[in-house]
CSV table of C-alpha atoms in Angstrom, one decimal:
chain,number,residue,atom,x,y,z
A,30,MET,CA,110.3,67.6,171.2
A,31,ARG,CA,111.6,69.2,168.1
A,32,VAL,CA,109.3,71.5,166.2
A,33,THR,CA,110.0,71.8,162.4
A,34,SER,CA,109.0,75.0,160.6
A,35,VAL,CA,106.8,74.7,157.5
A,36,ASP,CA,107.1,76.9,154.5
A,37,LEU,CA,103.6,78.4,153.9
A,38,SER,CA,104.7,81.0,151.4
A,39,GLU,CA,103.0,79.2,148.5
A,40,PHE,CA,99.7,79.2,150.2
A,41,ASP,CA,97.1,82.0,150.0
A,42,VAL,CA,95.2,83.5,152.8
A,43,PRO,CA,91.6,82.1,152.5
A,44,GLY,CA,89.2,84.5,151.2
A,45,ARG,CA,91.7,87.0,149.9
A,46,GLY,CA,93.3,87.4,146.6
A,47,ARG,CA,95.0,89.9,144.3
A,48,GLY,CA,91.8,91.4,143.1
A,49,ILE,CA,91.3,91.9,139.4
A,50,LEU,CA,94.8,90.5,138.7
A,51,ASP,CA,93.5,87.1,139.8
A,52,VAL,CA,91.4,86.9,136.6
A,53,ILE,CA,94.5,85.8,134.7
A,54,ARG,CA,95.2,83.0,137.1
A,55,TRP,CA,91.5,81.9,137.2
A,56,ARG,CA,90.8,82.4,133.5
A,57,TYR,CA,89.4,78.9,133.2
A,58,LEU,CA,86.6,79.7,135.7
A,59,LEU,CA,86.1,83.0,133.9
A,60,ARG,CA,85.4,81.2,130.7
A,61,LEU,CA,82.9,78.9,132.5
A,62,LEU,CA,81.1,81.9,133.9
A,63,VAL,CA,81.0,83.6,130.5
A,64,ARG,CA,79.6,80.5,128.9
A,65,LYS,CA,77.0,80.2,131.7
A,66,GLY,CA,76.0,83.9,131.2
A,67,THR,CA,75.6,83.7,127.5
A,68,ALA,CA,73.8,80.3,127.5
A,69,THR,CA,71.2,81.2,130.2
A,70,ARG,CA,70.4,84.8,129.0
A,71,TYR,CA,67.7,83.7,126.6
A,72,ARG,CA,67.0,80.2,128.0
A,73,ASN,CA,63.4,79.1,127.4
A,74,SER,CA,62.9,82.0,125.0
A,75,VAL,CA,61.3,81.5,121.6
A,76,LEU,CA,63.2,84.2,119.8
A,77,GLY,CA,66.5,83.6,121.7
A,78,TRP,CA,69.4,85.6,120.4
A,79,THR,CA,67.0,87.5,118.1
A,80,TRP,CA,66.2,89.7,121.1
A,81,SER,CA,69.7,91.1,120.8
A,82,TYR,CA,68.6,92.6,117.5
A,83,VAL,CA,65.0,93.4,118.3
A,84,LYS,CA,65.4,95.4,121.5
A,85,PRO,CA,68.0,97.9,120.3
A,86,GLY,CA,66.1,98.1,117.0
A,87,ILE,CA,62.9,99.2,118.7
A,88,GLN,CA,64.8,101.6,121.0
A,89,PHE,CA,66.5,103.2,117.9
A,90,LEU,CA,63.2,103.4,116.1
A,91,MET,CA,61.5,105.2,119.0
A,92,TYR,CA,64.3,107.7,119.5
A,93,PHE,CA,64.5,108.3,115.8
A,94,LEU,CA,60.8,109.0,115.4
A,95,VAL,CA,60.3,111.0,118.6
A,96,VAL,CA,63.6,112.9,118.8
A,97,GLY,CA,64.4,113.0,115.2
A,98,TYR,CA,61.1,114.0,113.7
A,99,ILE,CA,58.6,115.0,116.3
A,100,PHE,CA,61.1,117.3,118.1
A,101,ASN,CA,63.2,117.9,115.0
A,102,GLY,CA,66.4,116.7,116.8
A,103,ASN,CA,67.8,115.8,113.5
A,104,ARG,CA,68.1,119.4,112.2
A,105,GLY,CA,71.7,120.3,111.3
A,106,ILE,CA,72.8,116.7,111.4
A,107,ALA,CA,73.2,114.8,108.1
A,108,ASN,CA,72.7,111.1,108.1
A,109,PHE,CA,71.0,111.4,111.5
A,110,PRO,CA,70.2,107.6,111.7
A,111,ILE,CA,73.9,106.7,111.7
A,112,TYR,CA,74.7,109.5,114.2
A,113,LEU,CA,71.9,108.3,116.5
A,114,PHE,CA,72.6,104.6,116.3
A,115,ALA,CA,76.4,104.9,116.7
A,116,GLY,CA,75.8,106.7,120.0
A,117,LEU,CA,73.1,104.3,121.1
A,118,VAL,CA,75.4,101.3,120.5
A,119,ALA,CA,78.1,102.8,122.8
A,120,VAL,CA,75.6,103.8,125.5
A,121,ASN,CA,73.7,100.5,125.4
A,122,PHE,CA,77.0,98.6,126.0
A,123,PHE,CA,77.8,100.8,129.0
A,124,ASN,CA,74.3,100.4,130.5
A,125,GLU,CA,74.1,96.7,130.1
A,126,ALA,CA,77.7,96.1,131.3
A,127,PHE,CA,77.3,98.4,134.3
A,128,GLY,CA,73.9,96.9,135.3
A,129,ASN,CA,75.1,93.3,134.9
A,130,ALA,CA,78.2,93.9,136.9
A,131,THR,CA,76.3,95.5,139.7
A,132,THR,CA,74.1,92.5,140.3
A,133,ALA,CA,76.8,89.9,139.5
A,134,ILE,CA,77.5,88.9,143.2
A,135,VAL,CA,73.9,88.8,144.3
A,136,ASP,CA,72.9,86.8,141.2
A,137,ASN,CA,75.7,84.2,142.0
A,138,ARG,CA,75.0,84.1,145.7
A,139,ALA,CA,75.0,80.3,145.7
A,140,LEU,CA,78.5,80.0,144.5
A,141,VAL,CA,79.8,82.9,146.6
A,142,LYS,CA,78.4,81.3,149.8
A,143,LYS,CA,79.7,77.8,149.1
A,144,ILE,CA,83.2,78.0,147.6
A,145,TYR,CA,86.0,80.4,147.4
A,146,LEU,CA,87.1,82.0,144.1
A,147,PRO,CA,88.0,85.5,143.3
A,148,ARG,CA,84.8,87.4,143.6
A,149,GLU,CA,85.9,89.9,140.9
A,150,LEU,CA,85.4,87.1,138.4
A,151,PHE,CA,81.6,87.6,138.6
A,152,PRO,CA,81.4,91.3,137.6
A,153,ILE,CA,84.2,90.8,135.0
A,154,SER,CA,82.4,87.9,133.4
A,155,ALA,CA,79.2,90.1,133.4
A,156,ILE,CA,81.2,92.7,131.4
A,157,ILE,CA,82.3,90.1,128.9
A,158,VAL,CA,78.8,88.7,128.5
A,159,ALA,CA,77.5,92.3,127.9
A,160,PHE,CA,80.3,92.7,125.3
A,161,VAL,CA,79.2,89.4,123.6
A,162,HIS,CA,75.6,90.8,123.3
A,163,PHE,CA,77.0,94.1,122.2
A,164,LEU,CA,78.5,92.5,119.1
A,165,PRO,CA,75.2,92.0,117.2
A,166,GLN,CA,74.4,95.7,117.6
A,167,LEU,CA,77.9,96.6,116.3
A,168,ALA,CA,77.3,94.3,113.3
A,169,ILE,CA,74.1,96.1,112.5
A,170,LEU,CA,75.9,99.4,112.8
A,171,LEU,CA,78.6,98.2,110.4
A,172,VAL,CA,76.1,97.1,107.8
A,173,VAL,CA,74.0,100.2,107.9
A,174,SER,CA,77.1,102.4,107.8
A,175,LEU,CA,78.3,100.6,104.7
A,176,LEU,CA,74.9,101.3,103.1
A,177,TYR,CA,75.5,105.0,103.8
A,178,GLY,CA,78.9,104.9,102.1
A,179,TRP,CA,81.1,104.2,105.1
A,180,VAL,CA,84.6,103.2,104.2
A,181,PRO,CA,86.6,101.5,107.0
A,182,SER,CA,90.0,102.9,108.0
A,183,PHE,CA,92.7,101.9,110.5
A,184,ALA,CA,92.1,105.2,112.3
A,185,GLY,CA,88.4,104.7,112.5
A,186,ILE,CA,88.7,101.1,113.7
A,187,GLY,CA,91.3,102.3,116.3
A,188,ALA,CA,88.9,105.0,117.5
A,189,MET,CA,86.1,102.4,117.8
A,190,LEU,CA,88.3,100.0,119.9
A,191,LEU,CA,89.4,102.9,122.1
A,192,GLY,CA,85.8,103.8,122.7
A,193,ILE,CA,84.9,100.2,123.6
A,194,LEU,CA,87.9,100.1,126.0
A,195,LEU,CA,86.7,103.3,127.7
A,196,VAL,CA,83.2,102.0,128.1
A,197,ALA,CA,84.3,98.7,129.4
A,198,ALA,CA,86.8,100.2,131.9
A,199,LEU,CA,84.2,102.7,133.3
A,200,ALA,CA,81.5,100.0,133.5
A,201,LEU,CA,83.9,97.6,135.3
A,202,GLY,CA,85.1,100.3,137.8
A,203,LEU,CA,81.6,101.4,138.6
A,204,GLY,CA,80.3,97.9,138.5
A,205,ILE,CA,82.6,96.4,141.1
A,206,PHE,CA,82.1,99.5,143.2
A,207,PHE,CA,78.3,99.1,143.4
A,208,ALA,CA,78.5,95.3,143.3
A,209,GLY,CA,80.3,95.3,146.6
A,210,ILE,CA,77.9,97.8,148.2
A,211,ASN,CA,74.9,96.1,146.7
A,212,VAL,CA,75.4,92.9,148.7
A,213,ARG,CA,74.9,94.8,152.0
A,214,TYR,CA,72.8,97.7,150.8
A,215,ARG,CA,70.3,96.9,148.1
A,216,ASP,CA,69.6,100.6,147.6
A,217,ALA,CA,72.8,100.7,145.6
A,218,GLN,CA,70.9,99.1,142.7
A,219,ASN,CA,68.5,102.0,142.6
A,220,PHE,CA,71.4,104.5,142.2
A,221,VAL,CA,72.7,102.3,139.4
A,222,GLU,CA,69.3,102.5,137.6
A,223,ILE,CA,69.4,106.3,137.9
A,224,ILE,CA,72.9,106.5,136.4
A,225,ARG,CA,71.9,104.2,133.6
A,226,MET,CA,68.8,106.3,132.9
A,227,VAL,CA,70.8,109.6,132.8
A,228,SER,CA,73.7,108.2,130.8
A,229,THR,CA,71.7,108.3,127.5
A,230,TRP,CA,70.9,111.9,127.9
A,231,ALA,CA,74.2,113.0,129.5
A,232,SER,CA,76.1,112.2,126.2
A,233,PRO,CA,75.7,113.5,122.7
A,234,VAL,CA,73.6,110.6,121.5
A,235,LEU,CA,70.2,112.3,120.7
A,236,TYR,CA,71.7,115.6,120.0
A,237,ALA,CA,75.1,117.2,118.9
A,238,TRP,CA,77.7,118.3,121.4
A,239,THR,CA,77.5,121.8,119.8
A,240,LEU,CA,74.1,122.3,121.4
A,241,VAL,CA,75.7,121.8,124.8
A,242,GLN,CA,78.4,124.3,123.8
A,243,GLU,CA,75.7,126.9,123.0
A,244,LYS,CA,74.0,126.5,126.4
A,245,ALA,CA,77.0,125.9,128.7
A,246,SER,CA,80.6,127.0,128.7
A,247,GLY,CA,83.6,127.0,131.0
A,248,TRP,CA,84.0,124.3,133.5
A,249,ILE,CA,80.5,122.9,132.9
A,250,LEU,CA,81.3,122.2,129.2
A,251,HIS,CA,84.7,120.7,130.2
A,252,LEU,CA,83.1,118.5,132.8
A,253,TYR,CA,80.6,117.3,130.3
A,254,MET,CA,83.1,116.6,127.6
A,255,SER,CA,85.4,114.7,130.0
A,256,ASN,CA,82.8,112.1,130.8
A,257,PRO,CA,84.2,108.8,129.5
A,258,VAL,CA,80.9,107.8,128.0
A,259,THR,CA,80.7,111.2,126.1
A,260,VAL,CA,84.3,110.6,124.8
A,261,ALA,CA,83.4,107.1,123.7
A,262,VAL,CA,80.3,108.3,121.9
A,263,GLU,CA,82.3,110.9,120.0
A,264,LEU,CA,84.9,108.2,119.1
A,265,PHE,CA,82.1,106.1,117.7
A,266,HIS,CA,80.7,109.1,115.8
A,267,TRP,CA,84.1,109.9,114.3
A,268,SER,CA,84.6,106.2,113.4
A,269,PHE,CA,81.2,105.5,111.8
A,270,TRP,CA,79.2,108.7,111.2
A,271,GLU,CA,81.9,111.2,110.2
A,272,PRO,CA,83.1,109.3,107.1
A,273,THR,CA,79.5,109.2,105.7
A,274,VAL,CA,79.0,113.0,105.9
A,275,SER,CA,80.2,115.4,103.1
A,276,PRO,CA,82.9,117.8,104.5
A,277,ASP,CA,81.1,120.6,102.6
A,278,ALA,CA,77.9,120.2,104.5
A,279,GLU,CA,77.0,123.1,106.7
A,280,LEU,CA,76.0,123.1,110.4
A,281,GLN,CA,77.6,119.8,111.0
A,282,PRO,CA,79.7,119.1,114.1
A,283,HIS,CA,82.5,117.8,111.9
A,284,GLY,CA,85.6,116.2,113.5
A,285,PHE,CA,86.3,116.0,117.2
A,286,PRO,CA,85.4,118.8,119.6
A,287,PRO,CA,88.1,121.3,120.4
A,288,HIS,CA,90.7,120.1,122.9
A,289,PHE,CA,89.5,116.5,122.4
A,290,SER,CA,92.9,115.1,123.2
A,291,LEU,CA,92.6,116.7,126.7
A,292,TYR,CA,89.1,115.3,127.2
A,293,LEU,CA,90.4,111.9,126.1
A,294,THR,CA,93.2,112.1,128.6
A,295,ALA,CA,90.8,113.2,131.4
A,296,ALA,CA,88.5,110.3,130.5
A,297,LEU,CA,91.4,107.8,130.7
A,298,VAL,CA,92.4,109.2,134.1
A,299,ILE,CA,88.8,109.1,135.4
A,300,CYS,CA,88.5,105.4,134.3
A,301,ALA,CA,91.7,104.6,136.1
A,302,LEU,CA,90.6,106.3,139.3
A,303,VAL,CA,87.2,104.7,139.2
A,304,LEU,CA,88.8,101.3,138.7
A,305,ILE,CA,91.1,101.8,141.7
A,306,ILE,CA,88.3,103.1,144.0
A,307,GLY,CA,86.0,100.4,142.8
A,308,GLN,CA,88.5,97.7,143.6
A,309,LEU,CA,89.3,99.1,147.0
A,310,THR,CA,85.6,99.4,147.9
A,311,PHE,CA,84.9,95.9,146.6
A,312,ARG,CA,87.7,94.3,148.6
A,313,ARG,CA,86.4,96.0,151.8
A,314,PHE,CA,82.9,94.6,151.4
A,315,GLU,CA,83.8,91.2,150.1
A,316,ARG,CA,85.0,90.1,153.6
A,317,SER,CA,81.3,89.7,154.6
A,318,PHE,CA,79.8,88.6,151.3
A,319,ALA,CA,78.9,85.2,152.6
A,320,GLN,CA,77.2,86.6,155.8
A,321,ASP,CA,75.4,89.4,154.0
A,322,LEU,CA,74.0,87.1,151.3
């Protein structure tokens, strides 16, 4: 009996893929997941998408009143509302994207248990959905900046886009890292909540980076400034707040911090490392997703 060999090179091993690269191949499913995420976010809600404006507006108002006026956090910072809101927009994008990506696998357990598709699609779609809901906040920032005399420039728009890229890359790397762990160990979500809570205060959103420079120096300051979220916040400040401030004003943290190009490089390297570590960790845990769920 003659046995003929069959070429199986075109077939994939079930349950295994190429990781994040599979997003390009499965982009149709990615679009479906994004539509599902955006359509169901405010389902059965009276205000609907209005909440995308209300929640950040109330958050900004509370920080502005408490930090800006009660604690005089606005001293030495002209146009403090723009400075504050520009930083909040960047941090809010990180917090929502990171949080959504972490719970993406658990929230879609029905699909994960029944059919095979690259599991990375779920956290990536969560990042995109967070970006969609970030756009209304960005639109408000643009309008308010224009009222304060902001003039758009190619350099400013490029800085903003680079800041968005940094936040998205860091949120994706951390998101897929904790998303994989969260399936088996639900304590991971508590760590994520702590990171999200700290992120607002660990970046120059409610205060100027010069205050950190006064209190800390050496490797502590360099570590603080190398945080990708801090770098993204400073890019947003330079893009939106900096053009609205007179260069003759005193006590203003004008321009980028010293050695900012090194901090930017460090932030890019950190994002790349977090993405690699997150992907490796995710692929290790995804083998037992169906059983753990």
